[in-house]
Amino acid sequence: MQNALKDIFGPMFEAMLQGEMNQHLGYEKNERGEKESKNCRNGDSSKTLKTSAGDVAIKVPRDREGSFEPMLVPKRKRDVSEIEEKVLSMYARGMSQRDIADTVEDIYGFEISYETISEITDRVLEQLEEWQNRPLKKFYTFLFVDCLYVTIRKEYEVKNCAVYVILGYDLDGRKDILGLWLQESESKHQWMQIFDEIKSRRVEDILFLSMDGVSGLSEGVKAIFPNVIVQRCIVHLVRNSMKYVPNKDYKAFTAQLKKIYGAASLKACEAEFERFKQTWSQYPGAVDVWARNFKHVVQLFQYGSNVRKIMYTTNAIESVNASFRKVLRKGTFPNESSVFKLLYLRITELYEKWNGHPVNNWALVRNQLEIDESMKERIKKYDHGGY
């Protein structure tokens, strides 16, 4: 494969450089008789480029006046491995191998095979494995868990498989995706195995975990991290209750719900909930969803408003999964490796976007967390040295 890549890169760079020379002179090779120009081609010079496939010898076109300054491979520059990074970047943005090949051909006038693109993108598999098994931080303030589904061809069958994703906020409010796991379905047993794995990867304590309501997940995570506070996603409760409400009442119904979980205090929340039950008694199914889960709303008011804004919803991880879905629109994947490869490349782009910055208003969140004495002690344990 290394030799094959060398055979591809040499002609590719030479074709690109010839295109730059055509632009510089204003005419293509063998057209000078039709164009009036004092400058012209003057043979070529040899140059050895450094690529990930090894050294590649190419010929760089020259002009008689010596005014040609190539942009692709500037004079005195030899390392051109970033062309592969461009292919990886296109792949990370959800472009198919066909799209990438067509784009390269449109821009550079050079054909690149799907197999070559696959080999280039396969370079991340070793990095992916290292990332999947890296030691995690000992302490996370918030974890958000969710699943999305992909279609994979397995043993002559096409199956929908669940991709498990965990997003974490560390002690300084920085985001991190703890890992990706793929199974044929979502279940509390799979989540327990995943939490057991992250414990083996050094995680010792978690303050809050926000989830969408998978049956048994709360008990499962508490069996591994006994002190974690599990918060049911309020936005999912809203969606679940909306199934019992006709379209004409959506706006008024959701507006009154917001007064419940968005109240300034627990007393105000309980008063709004009583009004809600009376107002919407004609929809007992919708009211019952909230009556059965009202304890999850009450739990929010044990913490400050800035903490509540983070823990009450899984929107943070749904945003991550939305970015994953944009690159998973290719349809059916040939194997699990192709899914992980694509998602890992997308994760590297998310890390660049987040740039190690904390989430908004993190200083206020941190202050409100430390009002609780037990949490303050847990935070203090990991704030120096052990973190």
PDB file of N, CA and C in Angstrom, residues 91-92 121-122 124-129 131-132 148 150-152 154 161-165 177-184 194 197 324 327-328 330 333-348:
ATOM      1  N   TYR A  91     -13.773  13.686   4.934  1.00  0.00           N
ATOM      2  CA  TYR A  91     -14.433  12.480   5.426  1.00  0.00           C
ATOM      3  C   TYR A  91     -15.133  12.763   6.755  1.00  0.00           C
ATOM      4  N   ALA A  92     -14.476  13.530   7.620  1.00  0.00           N
ATOM      5  CA  ALA A  92     -15.049  13.863   8.928  1.00  0.00           C
ATOM      6  C   ALA A  92     -16.301  14.714   8.803  1.00  0.00           C
ATOM      7  N   THR A 121      -8.062   7.082   5.193  1.00  0.00           N
ATOM      8  CA  THR A 121      -8.885   7.250   6.400  1.00  0.00           C
ATOM      9  C   THR A 121      -8.638   6.144   7.414  1.00  0.00           C
ATOM     10  N   ASP A 122      -8.183   4.968   6.946  1.00  0.00           N
ATOM     11  CA  ASP A 122      -7.867   3.880   7.884  1.00  0.00           C
ATOM     12  C   ASP A 122      -6.694   4.225   8.793  1.00  0.00           C
ATOM     13  N   VAL A 124      -6.519   6.439  10.833  1.00  0.00           N
ATOM     14  CA  VAL A 124      -6.976   6.904  12.147  1.00  0.00           C
ATOM     15  C   VAL A 124      -7.365   5.745  13.060  1.00  0.00           C
ATOM     16  N   LEU A 125      -7.425   4.513  12.534  1.00  0.00           N
ATOM     17  CA  LEU A 125      -7.899   3.404  13.355  1.00  0.00           C
ATOM     18  C   LEU A 125      -7.010   3.159  14.569  1.00  0.00           C
ATOM     19  N   GLU A 126      -5.702   3.298  14.389  1.00  0.00           N
ATOM     20  CA  GLU A 126      -4.791   3.121  15.519  1.00  0.00           C
ATOM     21  C   GLU A 126      -5.001   4.218  16.556  1.00  0.00           C
ATOM     22  N   GLN A 127      -5.191   5.468  16.077  1.00  0.00           N
ATOM     23  CA  GLN A 127      -5.473   6.575  17.002  1.00  0.00           C
ATOM     24  C   GLN A 127      -6.795   6.340  17.719  1.00  0.00           C
ATOM     25  N   LEU A 128      -7.785   5.827  16.973  1.00  0.00           N
ATOM     26  CA  LEU A 128      -9.098   5.544  17.557  1.00  0.00           C
ATOM     27  C   LEU A 128      -8.988   4.544  18.692  1.00  0.00           C
ATOM     28  N   GLU A 129      -8.252   3.458  18.468  1.00  0.00           N
ATOM     29  CA  GLU A 129      -8.104   2.442  19.505  1.00  0.00           C
ATOM     30  C   GLU A 129      -7.420   3.014  20.743  1.00  0.00           C
ATOM     31  N   TRP A 131      -7.489   6.159  21.668  1.00  0.00           N
ATOM     32  CA  TRP A 131      -8.452   7.083  22.292  1.00  0.00           C
ATOM     33  C   TRP A 131      -9.511   6.312  23.078  1.00  0.00           C
ATOM     34  N   GLN A 132      -9.986   5.206  22.511  1.00  0.00           N
ATOM     35  CA  GLN A 132     -11.035   4.419  23.173  1.00  0.00           C
ATOM     36  C   GLN A 132     -10.554   3.809  24.488  1.00  0.00           C
ATOM     37  N   LEU A 148     -27.648   6.687  19.697  1.00  0.00           N
ATOM     38  CA  LEU A 148     -28.182   6.928  18.364  1.00  0.00           C
ATOM     39  C   LEU A 148     -28.029   5.642  17.584  1.00  0.00           C
ATOM     40  N   VAL A 150     -27.437   3.374  13.938  1.00  0.00           N
ATOM     41  CA  VAL A 150     -26.845   3.327  12.606  1.00  0.00           C
ATOM     42  C   VAL A 150     -27.207   1.993  11.969  1.00  0.00           C
ATOM     43  N   THR A 151     -27.174   1.966  10.649  1.00  0.00           N
ATOM     44  CA  THR A 151     -27.477   0.743   9.908  1.00  0.00           C
ATOM     45  C   THR A 151     -26.179   0.115   9.425  1.00  0.00           C
ATOM     46  N   ILE A 152     -25.965  -1.147   9.814  1.00  0.00           N
ATOM     47  CA  ILE A 152     -24.722  -1.849   9.474  1.00  0.00           C
ATOM     48  C   ILE A 152     -25.054  -3.182   8.812  1.00  0.00           C
ATOM     49  N   LYS A 154     -24.337  -6.853   8.462  1.00  0.00           N
ATOM     50  CA  LYS A 154     -23.679  -7.898   9.251  1.00  0.00           C
ATOM     51  C   LYS A 154     -24.095  -9.273   8.738  1.00  0.00           C
ATOM     52  N   CYS A 161     -28.138  -0.774  14.668  1.00  0.00           N
ATOM     53  CA  CYS A 161     -27.350  -0.959  15.883  1.00  0.00           C
ATOM     54  C   CYS A 161     -27.285   0.335  16.687  1.00  0.00           C
ATOM     55  N   ALA A 162     -27.204   0.181  18.007  1.00  0.00           N
ATOM     56  CA  ALA A 162     -27.152   1.339  18.903  1.00  0.00           C
ATOM     57  C   ALA A 162     -25.705   1.746  19.160  1.00  0.00           C
ATOM     58  N   VAL A 163     -25.431   3.035  18.990  1.00  0.00           N
ATOM     59  CA  VAL A 163     -24.133   3.591  19.356  1.00  0.00           C
ATOM     60  C   VAL A 163     -24.306   4.336  20.677  1.00  0.00           C
ATOM     61  N   TYR A 164     -23.650   3.854  21.713  1.00  0.00           N
ATOM     62  CA  TYR A 164     -23.723   4.469  23.036  1.00  0.00           C
ATOM     63  C   TYR A 164     -22.688   5.595  23.111  1.00  0.00           C
ATOM     64  N   VAL A 165     -23.124   6.752  23.602  1.00  0.00           N
ATOM     65  CA  VAL A 165     -22.238   7.914  23.690  1.00  0.00           C
ATOM     66  C   VAL A 165     -22.332   8.505  25.097  1.00  0.00           C
ATOM     67  N   ILE A 177     -15.744  13.646  25.375  1.00  0.00           N
ATOM     68  CA  ILE A 177     -16.521  12.458  25.035  1.00  0.00           C
ATOM     69  C   ILE A 177     -15.740  11.261  25.553  1.00  0.00           C
ATOM     70  N   LEU A 178     -16.327  10.548  26.502  1.00  0.00           N
ATOM     71  CA  LEU A 178     -15.594   9.492  27.196  1.00  0.00           C
ATOM     72  C   LEU A 178     -15.377   8.271  26.321  1.00  0.00           C
ATOM     73  N   GLY A 179     -16.251   8.054  25.358  1.00  0.00           N
ATOM     74  CA  GLY A 179     -16.061   6.899  24.484  1.00  0.00           C
ATOM     75  C   GLY A 179     -17.272   6.634  23.624  1.00  0.00           C
ATOM     76  N   LEU A 180     -17.126   5.654  22.738  1.00  0.00           N
ATOM     77  CA  LEU A 180     -18.196   5.185  21.863  1.00  0.00           C
ATOM     78  C   LEU A 180     -18.280   3.671  22.012  1.00  0.00           C
ATOM     79  N   TRP A 181     -19.507   3.157  22.078  1.00  0.00           N
ATOM     80  CA  TRP A 181     -19.705   1.716  22.186  1.00  0.00           C
ATOM     81  C   TRP A 181     -20.844   1.326  21.254  1.00  0.00           C
ATOM     82  N   LEU A 182     -20.723   0.206  20.588  1.00  0.00           N
ATOM     83  CA  LEU A 182     -21.736  -0.208  19.622  1.00  0.00           C
ATOM     84  C   LEU A 182     -22.283  -1.577  19.985  1.00  0.00           C
ATOM     85  N   GLN A 183     -23.613  -1.654  20.101  1.00  0.00           N
ATOM     86  CA  GLN A 183     -24.302  -2.906  20.396  1.00  0.00           C
ATOM     87  C   GLN A 183     -25.551  -2.989  19.515  1.00  0.00           C
ATOM     88  N   GLU A 184     -26.175  -4.152  19.498  1.00  0.00           N
ATOM     89  CA  GLU A 184     -27.343  -4.315  18.628  1.00  0.00           C
ATOM     90  C   GLU A 184     -28.586  -3.621  19.169  1.00  0.00           C
ATOM     91  N   ILE A 194     -20.802  -0.634  30.344  1.00  0.00           N
ATOM     92  CA  ILE A 194     -20.069   0.563  29.927  1.00  0.00           C
ATOM     93  C   ILE A 194     -19.579   1.340  31.143  1.00  0.00           C
ATOM     94  N   GLU A 197     -16.741  -0.297  32.644  1.00  0.00           N
ATOM     95  CA  GLU A 197     -15.520  -0.055  31.860  1.00  0.00           C
ATOM     96  C   GLU A 197     -14.907   1.300  32.183  1.00  0.00           C
ATOM     97  N   PHE A 324     -23.205  14.032  14.907  1.00  0.00           N
ATOM     98  CA  PHE A 324     -22.883  12.689  14.419  1.00  0.00           C
ATOM     99  C   PHE A 324     -23.829  12.290  13.285  1.00  0.00           C
ATOM    100  N   VAL A 327     -23.020  13.276   9.719  1.00  0.00           N
ATOM    101  CA  VAL A 327     -22.007  12.521   8.969  1.00  0.00           C
ATOM    102  C   VAL A 327     -22.383  11.050   8.808  1.00  0.00           C
ATOM    103  N   LEU A 328     -23.494  10.643   9.443  1.00  0.00           N
ATOM    104  CA  LEU A 328     -23.934   9.253   9.316  1.00  0.00           C
ATOM    105  C   LEU A 328     -25.028   9.088   8.271  1.00  0.00           C
ATOM    106  N   LYS A 330     -24.851   8.660   5.295  1.00  0.00           N
ATOM    107  CA  LYS A 330     -24.405   7.909   4.115  1.00  0.00           C
ATOM    108  C   LYS A 330     -25.255   6.669   3.861  1.00  0.00           C
ATOM    109  N   PHE A 333     -23.631   1.056   6.492  1.00  0.00           N
ATOM    110  CA  PHE A 333     -22.182   0.939   6.608  1.00  0.00           C
ATOM    111  C   PHE A 333     -21.769  -0.515   6.448  1.00  0.00           C
ATOM    112  N   PRO A 334     -20.608  -0.762   5.839  1.00  0.00           N
ATOM    113  CA  PRO A 334     -20.182  -2.146   5.590  1.00  0.00           C
ATOM    114  C   PRO A 334     -19.763  -2.899   6.841  1.00  0.00           C
ATOM    115  N   ASN A 335     -19.325  -2.166   7.877  1.00  0.00           N
ATOM    116  CA  ASN A 335     -18.859  -2.826   9.094  1.00  0.00           C
ATOM    117  C   ASN A 335     -18.796  -1.816  10.231  1.00  0.00           C
ATOM    118  N   GLU A 336     -18.531  -2.312  11.444  1.00  0.00           N
ATOM    119  CA  GLU A 336     -18.466  -1.443  12.620  1.00  0.00           C
ATOM    120  C   GLU A 336     -17.292  -0.485  12.537  1.00  0.00           C
ATOM    121  N   SER A 337     -16.185  -0.974  11.975  1.00  0.00           N
ATOM    122  CA  SER A 337     -14.982  -0.158  11.876  1.00  0.00           C
ATOM    123  C   SER A 337     -15.241   1.130  11.106  1.00  0.00           C
ATOM    124  N   SER A 338     -16.023   1.048  10.039  1.00  0.00           N
ATOM    125  CA  SER A 338     -16.297   2.237   9.227  1.00  0.00           C
ATOM    126  C   SER A 338     -17.114   3.264  10.006  1.00  0.00           C
ATOM    127  N   VAL A 339     -17.989   2.793  10.903  1.00  0.00           N
ATOM    128  CA  VAL A 339     -18.784   3.708  11.739  1.00  0.00           C
ATOM    129  C   VAL A 339     -17.880   4.410  12.747  1.00  0.00           C
ATOM    130  N   PHE A 340     -17.071   3.629  13.463  1.00  0.00           N
ATOM    131  CA  PHE A 340     -16.183   4.206  14.472  1.00  0.00           C
ATOM    132  C   PHE A 340     -15.190   5.186  13.851  1.00  0.00           C
ATOM    133  N   LYS A 341     -14.668   4.840  12.691  1.00  0.00           N
ATOM    134  CA  LYS A 341     -13.688   5.688  12.015  1.00  0.00           C
ATOM    135  C   LYS A 341     -14.293   7.056  11.723  1.00  0.00           C
ATOM    136  N   LEU A 342     -15.502   7.054  11.197  1.00  0.00           N
ATOM    137  CA  LEU A 342     -16.173   8.305  10.835  1.00  0.00           C
ATOM    138  C   LEU A 342     -16.514   9.130  12.069  1.00  0.00           C
ATOM    139  N   LEU A 343     -17.039   8.479  13.117  1.00  0.00           N
ATOM    140  CA  LEU A 343     -17.412   9.207  14.330  1.00  0.00           C
ATOM    141  C   LEU A 343     -16.186   9.756  15.053  1.00  0.00           C
ATOM    142  N   TYR A 344     -15.098   8.995  15.054  1.00  0.00           N
ATOM    143  CA  TYR A 344     -13.885   9.483  15.711  1.00  0.00           C
ATOM    144  C   TYR A 344     -13.347  10.735  15.015  1.00  0.00           C
ATOM    145  N   LEU A 345     -13.363  10.741  13.695  1.00  0.00           N
ATOM    146  CA  LEU A 345     -12.917  11.932  12.968  1.00  0.00           C
ATOM    147  C   LEU A 345     -13.809  13.129  13.287  1.00  0.00           C
ATOM    148  N   ARG A 346     -15.104  12.872  13.444  1.00  0.00           N
ATOM    149  CA  ARG A 346     -16.027  13.957  13.811  1.00  0.00           C
ATOM    150  C   ARG A 346     -15.726  14.454  15.225  1.00  0.00           C
ATOM    151  N   ILE A 347     -15.374  13.536  16.132  1.00  0.00           N
ATOM    152  CA  ILE A 347     -15.045  13.913  17.507  1.00  0.00           C
ATOM    153  C   ILE A 347     -13.822  14.823  17.540  1.00  0.00           C
ATOM    154  N   THR A 348     -12.810  14.502  16.719  1.00  0.00           N
ATOM    155  CA  THR A 348     -11.610  15.353  16.689  1.00  0.00           C
ATOM    156  C   THR A 348     -11.978  16.777  16.254  1.00  0.00           C
TER     157      THR A 348
END
